[in-house]
Amino acid sequence: MTAAMAAPAASAHASAAAKLVIEHMSYRYFLEREESEFLAFSDVSLSVNDGEFVAIVGPSGCGKTTLLNVIAGLLPYDEGTMTIGGLPVQGPGINRSMVFQNASLLPWRTVFDNVRYGMEMQRRFEPALMTSRAEEMIRLVGLAGFEKRYPSELSGGMQQRANLARALATDPEVLLMDEPFAALDAQTREFMQAELLKIWSKSKKTVVFITHQIDEAVFLADRVVVMGTRPGRIKKEFPIAFERPRSLSLKRDPKFLATCDDVWRLIEQEAERINVLRAAE
Amino acid sequence: MNEQIQPSALSVTRPANKVRRRIFVQKHEAVIYGTVSIICFLALWELAWQLRLISPLFFSGPSAIVVQFWELLVHGNLLRDAAYSGKNFLIGFVLALVTGVPLGILLGWYKRLNLLFDPLINALYAMPRIALYPLIIIWFGIASGSKIFIVFLSAMLPILVNTVAGVRNIDPDLLKAARAFCAQDRQIFATVALPYSVPFILTGVRQGVAHGLIGVIIGELFAGSEGIGYMISYAGQMFQTDTLLVGVVVVMIAGMMLTALGERVRRHFQRWRPDHVGGR
Ligand SMILES: Nc1ncnc2c1ncn2[C@@H]1O[C@H](COP(=O)(O)OP(=O)(O)OP(=O)(O)O)[C@@H](O)[C@H]1O
Ligand SMILES: [Mg+2]
């Protein structure tokens, strides 16, 4: 079983075709102890183009992680539809990869074996191909020389690089990232953002990226989706037109700051609305 | 164990060697402290024995045990008895391991299966297994069969119970990651559940070794005409306290060696763990 893997650089064909389409999706958690349902988000519709980088921001608890887990297939949805490349999806699939907030690397595997892990689980790569792809991805995320280290011997930023390499190694069509840099200090974080853009420009994956930080979203994305809460839903989308490649100096550009402000104001409104709701209860 | 202690290395005083000495002491701290305490204990015991504070009718001294050990090894049946007990223990223990670990993983994984078997396992665990020995002898006879089964029963339960606990404790993030990459249950067992449970399994193995050794000895005390347990029981009837204690020491040393082996295995599987940092 040979998987015809295009090198990431070669798969870069920016087309405006919709890759991931979600329509009228809702998700309810069932709380066993209280025997009640909790509506995490409702009536979410989102369309992400092939090769597009979409960032989702929103107040804590608005259902961002839930939405991403549903897209990853880790939570089964029963309201709404979701297609990737036109095909309906339910459950995890080889066309998606997740970069988790906690690096969730296997502590007893070395960096190299961790990067191989996703490919091993998918059972569609030949051993030689797994080895060469793992080496390639480790180089891509800048971890060359650390292949034999265990996760406990890496810094937080390096663990997240390994996490990213593991996700990229399976050559997914859609890359899902849930606050991957949240645990990093401000400097490492900025550095990783720039690095991610570099890697993304080489691989041209479709990316859905969740973050708490507005400047991170605006800096990385082609489009920022703002979610509101109670129940979680999409409030507004901001197209971000800054020229690529983007460098970190963009963050000091007045236009950049103005965009962040717009997004921030919307989230603030949302937070105030919740406070009013809370006070009324 | 004590060949790692070199008195010469401890008495060197030149400054360059001072550092090396400190590193040596730090590295072998456990061995040094352990050996010192055992040597002190043996010395006191031997002293009491030489001063005839201990009656040979009730107990014995280290030197007498060593002499008797040599005597039994060269002229007696010690080797044959040890081989007999060792073989029964080994077969029973391996059976316990190859059933306990997979069963533990399954019970830890499938909640309903666990609900089904949990009461049974708890009952077996709480039951005084010694009381079952006469029954087991009726089932399996007084030859090897009954001893193997006793070891199996004694060792399997702690291994099983600890493996279940290990699987229950798996970091959910690791399971999520495996699932996101389309892992099948079988793959999750092999790549997440089993490695994650290794420390737990080894705790179970340690308890299993202790219970299994007790099992094999008591089995031989009950019935049979071979093995270390038989040797102990026979020596007891003949008031040969030194022979009896040789038997006890042999079992003890076997237990310690197996524990040390287990520790080696644990280290091998845990080499990824950052070095333990803590107080003295
Ligand atoms: N397993 C669960 N069972 C029940 N409710 C849950 C569960 N997980 C999350 N929720 C609820 O669903 C809502 C959305 O949670 P989610 O984790 O998706 O939020 P989020 O937007 O990712 O928040 P944050 O920004 O803090 O990570 C929250 O109100 C939360 O209480
Ligand atoms: Mg979240």
Tab-separated table of C-alpha atoms in Angstrom, chain A residues 1-236:
chain	number	residue	atom	x	y	z
A	1	MET	CA	0.000	0.000	0.000
A	2	THR	CA	1.892	3.006	-1.205
A	3	ALA	CA	0.527	6.382	-0.379
A	4	ALA	CA	1.335	8.773	-3.125
A	5	MET	CA	2.489	11.645	-1.004
A	6	ALA	CA	3.184	14.866	-2.703
A	7	ALA	CA	5.983	16.821	-1.107
A	8	PRO	CA	4.334	19.598	0.888
A	9	ALA	CA	5.944	22.280	-1.253
A	10	ALA	CA	4.452	20.779	-4.398
A	11	SER	CA	0.909	20.655	-3.052
A	12	ALA	CA	0.809	24.427	-2.893
A	13	HIS	CA	-1.925	25.231	-5.320
A	14	ALA	CA	-3.941	28.072	-3.948
A	15	SER	CA	-7.446	27.695	-5.253
A	16	ALA	CA	-10.590	29.370	-4.068
A	17	ALA	CA	-12.395	26.031	-3.841
A	18	ALA	CA	-14.025	25.450	-0.468
A	19	LYS	CA	-12.195	22.726	1.406
A	20	LEU	CA	-14.001	22.487	4.726
A	21	VAL	CA	-17.671	23.364	4.812
A	22	ILE	CA	-19.755	23.320	7.977
A	23	GLU	CA	-23.423	24.141	7.843
A	24	HIS	CA	-25.887	24.793	10.675
A	25	MET	CA	-23.964	22.694	13.096
A	26	SER	CA	-24.816	22.486	16.790
A	27	TYR	CA	-23.230	20.438	19.507
A	28	ARG	CA	-24.705	19.396	22.817
A	29	TYR	CA	-22.806	17.879	25.704
A	30	PHE	CA	-24.776	15.396	27.698
A	31	LEU	CA	-24.127	15.845	31.397
A	32	GLU	CA	-24.563	12.397	32.882
A	33	ARG	CA	-24.549	13.479	36.501
A	34	GLU	CA	-27.177	16.178	36.052
A	35	GLU	CA	-29.000	14.250	33.347
A	36	SER	CA	-29.229	17.402	31.287
A	37	GLU	CA	-27.896	18.737	28.023
A	38	PHE	CA	-25.585	21.663	27.540
A	39	LEU	CA	-25.578	23.499	24.238
A	40	ALA	CA	-21.886	24.182	23.568
A	41	PHE	CA	-22.481	25.977	20.274
A	42	SER	CA	-25.424	26.331	17.960
A	43	ASP	CA	-26.052	26.922	14.269
A	44	VAL	CA	-22.429	27.356	13.278
A	45	SER	CA	-21.757	27.700	9.566
A	46	LEU	CA	-18.206	28.076	8.366
A	47	SER	CA	-16.523	27.609	5.026
A	48	VAL	CA	-12.747	27.412	4.744
A	49	ASN	CA	-11.078	27.551	1.341
A	50	ASP	CA	-8.327	25.282	0.168
A	51	GLY	CA	-5.020	26.605	1.477
A	52	GLU	CA	-6.703	29.233	3.612
A	53	PHE	CA	-5.611	30.086	7.154
A	54	VAL	CA	-8.612	30.777	9.375
A	55	ALA	CA	-8.267	31.827	13.003
A	56	ILE	CA	-11.093	31.532	15.508
A	57	VAL	CA	-11.172	33.796	18.547
A	58	GLY	CA	-13.775	34.259	21.236
A	59	PRO	CA	-14.313	34.480	24.974
A	60	SER	CA	-13.494	31.531	27.154
A	61	GLY	CA	-16.149	28.845	27.098
A	62	CYS	CA	-17.720	29.861	23.792
A	63	GLY	CA	-17.120	26.416	22.326
A	64	LYS	CA	-13.941	26.865	20.293
A	65	THR	CA	-12.324	23.657	21.514
A	66	THR	CA	-15.597	21.810	21.135
A	67	LEU	CA	-15.951	23.006	17.546
A	68	LEU	CA	-12.407	21.949	16.702
A	69	ASN	CA	-12.895	18.544	18.337
A	70	VAL	CA	-16.035	18.052	16.285
A	71	ILE	CA	-14.151	18.963	13.109
A	72	ALA	CA	-11.376	16.546	14.122
A	73	GLY	CA	-14.005	13.834	14.527
A	74	LEU	CA	-13.297	13.336	18.208
A	75	LEU	CA	-16.827	14.348	19.132
A	76	PRO	CA	-19.724	13.015	17.021
A	77	TYR	CA	-22.114	15.687	15.820
A	78	ASP	CA	-25.742	15.049	15.135
A	79	GLU	CA	-27.022	18.443	14.070
A	80	GLY	CA	-25.824	20.048	10.871
A	81	THR	CA	-23.489	18.876	8.130
A	82	MET	CA	-19.766	18.884	7.526
A	83	THR	CA	-17.892	18.127	4.327
A	84	ILE	CA	-14.231	18.107	3.448
A	85	GLY	CA	-13.439	18.361	-0.245
A	86	GLY	CA	-17.147	17.835	-0.895
A	87	LEU	CA	-17.329	14.528	0.988
A	88	PRO	CA	-19.326	14.246	4.208
A	89	VAL	CA	-17.254	13.370	7.275
A	90	GLN	CA	-18.079	11.789	10.593
A	91	GLY	CA	-15.338	10.591	12.917
A	92	PRO	CA	-11.562	11.012	12.657
A	93	GLY	CA	-9.974	10.751	9.223
A	94	ILE	CA	-6.658	10.778	7.468
A	95	ASN	CA	-7.523	14.089	5.822
A	96	ARG	CA	-7.269	15.978	9.131
A	97	SER	CA	-4.537	16.387	11.730
A	98	MET	CA	-4.769	18.022	15.117
A	99	VAL	CA	-2.130	20.031	16.930
A	100	PHE	CA	-3.166	19.854	20.567
A	101	GLN	CA	-2.851	22.554	23.167
A	102	ASN	CA	-0.932	20.188	25.433
A	103	ALA	CA	1.698	18.767	23.146
A	104	SER	CA	0.370	15.259	24.040
A	105	LEU	CA	3.548	13.576	22.892
A	106	LEU	CA	4.139	10.036	24.092
A	107	PRO	CA	6.681	10.551	26.882
A	108	TRP	CA	8.385	7.196	26.259
A	109	ARG	CA	9.000	7.904	22.586
A	110	THR	CA	11.803	10.030	21.232
A	111	VAL	CA	11.082	13.071	19.084
A	112	PHE	CA	11.678	10.990	15.980
A	113	ASP	CA	9.333	8.202	17.063
A	114	ASN	CA	6.720	10.729	18.150
A	115	VAL	CA	6.769	12.385	14.760
A	116	ARG	CA	6.361	8.933	13.202
A	117	TYR	CA	3.485	8.132	15.525
A	118	GLY	CA	0.637	9.690	13.536
A	119	MET	CA	1.802	7.935	10.365
A	120	GLU	CA	2.093	4.613	12.193
A	121	MET	CA	-1.470	4.901	13.480
A	122	GLN	CA	-2.800	5.632	9.981
A	123	ARG	CA	-1.231	2.460	8.545
A	124	ARG	CA	-0.888	3.785	5.027
A	125	PHE	CA	2.790	4.699	4.831
A	126	GLU	CA	5.600	2.294	4.106
A	127	PRO	CA	8.253	2.154	6.840
A	128	ALA	CA	10.911	3.758	4.641
A	129	LEU	CA	8.540	6.567	3.726
A	130	MET	CA	7.643	7.119	7.389
A	131	THR	CA	11.315	7.474	8.217
A	132	SER	CA	12.058	9.908	5.416
A	133	ARG	CA	8.932	11.967	6.085
A	134	ALA	CA	9.670	12.121	9.806
A	135	GLU	CA	13.190	13.334	9.063
A	136	GLU	CA	11.841	15.904	6.624
A	137	MET	CA	9.234	17.257	9.068
A	138	ILE	CA	11.741	17.430	11.904
A	139	ARG	CA	13.960	19.537	9.671
A	140	LEU	CA	10.998	21.669	8.613
A	141	VAL	CA	10.074	22.597	12.193
A	142	GLY	CA	13.718	23.183	13.087
A	143	LEU	CA	14.250	20.243	15.421
A	144	ALA	CA	17.118	18.645	13.498
A	145	GLY	CA	19.659	17.282	15.955
A	146	PHE	CA	17.034	16.585	18.622
A	147	GLU	CA	15.611	13.411	17.080
A	148	LYS	CA	16.808	11.177	19.898
A	149	ARG	CA	15.587	13.388	22.755
A	150	TYR	CA	12.601	12.443	24.880
A	151	PRO	CA	9.817	15.029	25.273
A	152	SER	CA	10.835	15.634	28.901
A	153	GLU	CA	14.215	16.764	27.590
A	154	LEU	CA	12.701	19.477	25.364
A	155	SER	CA	11.537	23.009	26.097
A	156	GLY	CA	7.846	23.822	25.750
A	157	GLY	CA	8.401	25.475	22.385
A	158	MET	CA	10.326	22.470	21.104
A	159	GLN	CA	7.573	20.134	22.265
A	160	GLN	CA	5.068	22.167	20.287
A	161	ARG	CA	7.313	21.948	17.228
A	162	ALA	CA	7.358	18.175	17.573
A	163	ASN	CA	3.588	18.242	18.005
A	164	LEU	CA	3.318	20.271	14.781
A	165	ALA	CA	5.738	17.976	12.938
A	166	ARG	CA	3.687	14.947	13.972
A	167	ALA	CA	0.541	16.561	12.599
A	168	LEU	CA	2.189	17.647	9.334
A	169	ALA	CA	3.848	14.272	8.794
A	170	THR	CA	0.562	12.565	7.910
A	171	ASP	CA	0.127	15.096	5.096
A	172	PRO	CA	-3.432	16.122	6.077
A	173	GLU	CA	-5.644	18.289	3.904
A	174	VAL	CA	-6.795	20.280	6.917
A	175	LEU	CA	-4.610	21.174	9.885
A	176	LEU	CA	-6.482	21.865	13.134
A	177	MET	CA	-4.679	23.794	15.858
A	178	ASP	CA	-6.120	24.396	19.324
A	179	GLU	CA	-4.227	27.194	21.071
A	180	PRO	CA	-0.949	25.459	20.296
A	181	PHE	CA	1.167	28.305	21.673
A	182	ALA	CA	-0.932	29.190	24.709
A	183	ALA	CA	1.480	27.584	27.157
A	184	LEU	CA	4.533	29.391	25.785
A	185	ASP	CA	6.080	32.608	27.066
A	186	ALA	CA	5.490	35.762	25.023
A	187	GLN	CA	8.836	35.712	23.222
A	188	THR	CA	8.814	32.046	22.266
A	189	ARG	CA	5.259	32.504	21.196
A	190	GLU	CA	6.038	35.338	18.764
A	191	PHE	CA	8.922	33.359	17.401
A	192	MET	CA	6.709	30.306	16.897
A	193	GLN	CA	4.095	32.411	15.115
A	194	ALA	CA	6.639	33.609	12.576
A	195	GLU	CA	7.952	30.068	12.256
A	196	LEU	CA	4.443	28.677	11.718
A	197	LEU	CA	3.823	31.134	8.898
A	198	LYS	CA	7.046	30.046	7.247
A	199	ILE	CA	6.118	26.388	7.519
A	200	TRP	CA	2.573	27.052	6.345
A	201	SER	CA	3.794	28.980	3.289
A	202	LYS	CA	5.849	25.928	2.338
A	203	SER	CA	3.114	23.335	2.924
A	204	LYS	CA	0.066	25.453	2.002
A	205	LYS	CA	-2.254	23.425	4.189
A	206	THR	CA	-5.757	24.529	5.005
A	207	VAL	CA	-5.552	25.649	8.628
A	208	VAL	CA	-8.132	26.231	11.347
A	209	PHE	CA	-6.351	27.881	14.241
A	210	ILE	CA	-7.863	28.630	17.639
A	211	THR	CA	-6.411	31.242	19.937
A	212	HIS	CA	-7.233	33.560	22.795
A	213	GLN	CA	-4.890	36.214	21.549
A	214	ILE	CA	-6.281	38.604	19.028
A	215	ASP	CA	-2.926	39.817	17.715
A	216	GLU	CA	-1.925	36.192	17.119
A	217	ALA	CA	-5.091	35.605	15.089
A	218	VAL	CA	-4.702	38.777	13.028
A	219	PHE	CA	-1.015	38.172	12.426
A	220	LEU	CA	-1.450	34.587	11.222
A	221	ALA	CA	-4.767	34.386	9.466
A	222	ASP	CA	-6.366	35.230	6.143
A	223	ARG	CA	-9.643	35.514	8.026
A	224	VAL	CA	-10.482	35.920	11.712
A	225	VAL	CA	-13.744	34.400	12.896
A	226	VAL	CA	-15.108	35.842	16.139
A	227	MET	CA	-17.316	33.582	18.200
A	228	GLY	CA	-19.811	34.711	20.809
A	229	THR	CA	-21.075	32.798	23.762
A	230	ARG	CA	-24.225	31.566	25.467
A	231	PRO	CA	-24.760	29.719	23.311
A	232	GLY	CA	-21.529	29.602	21.324
A	233	ARG	CA	-22.023	30.875	17.791
A	234	ILE	CA	-20.233	32.802	15.068
A	235	LYS	CA	-20.625	36.550	15.472
A	236	LYS	CA	-18.553	38.021	12.717
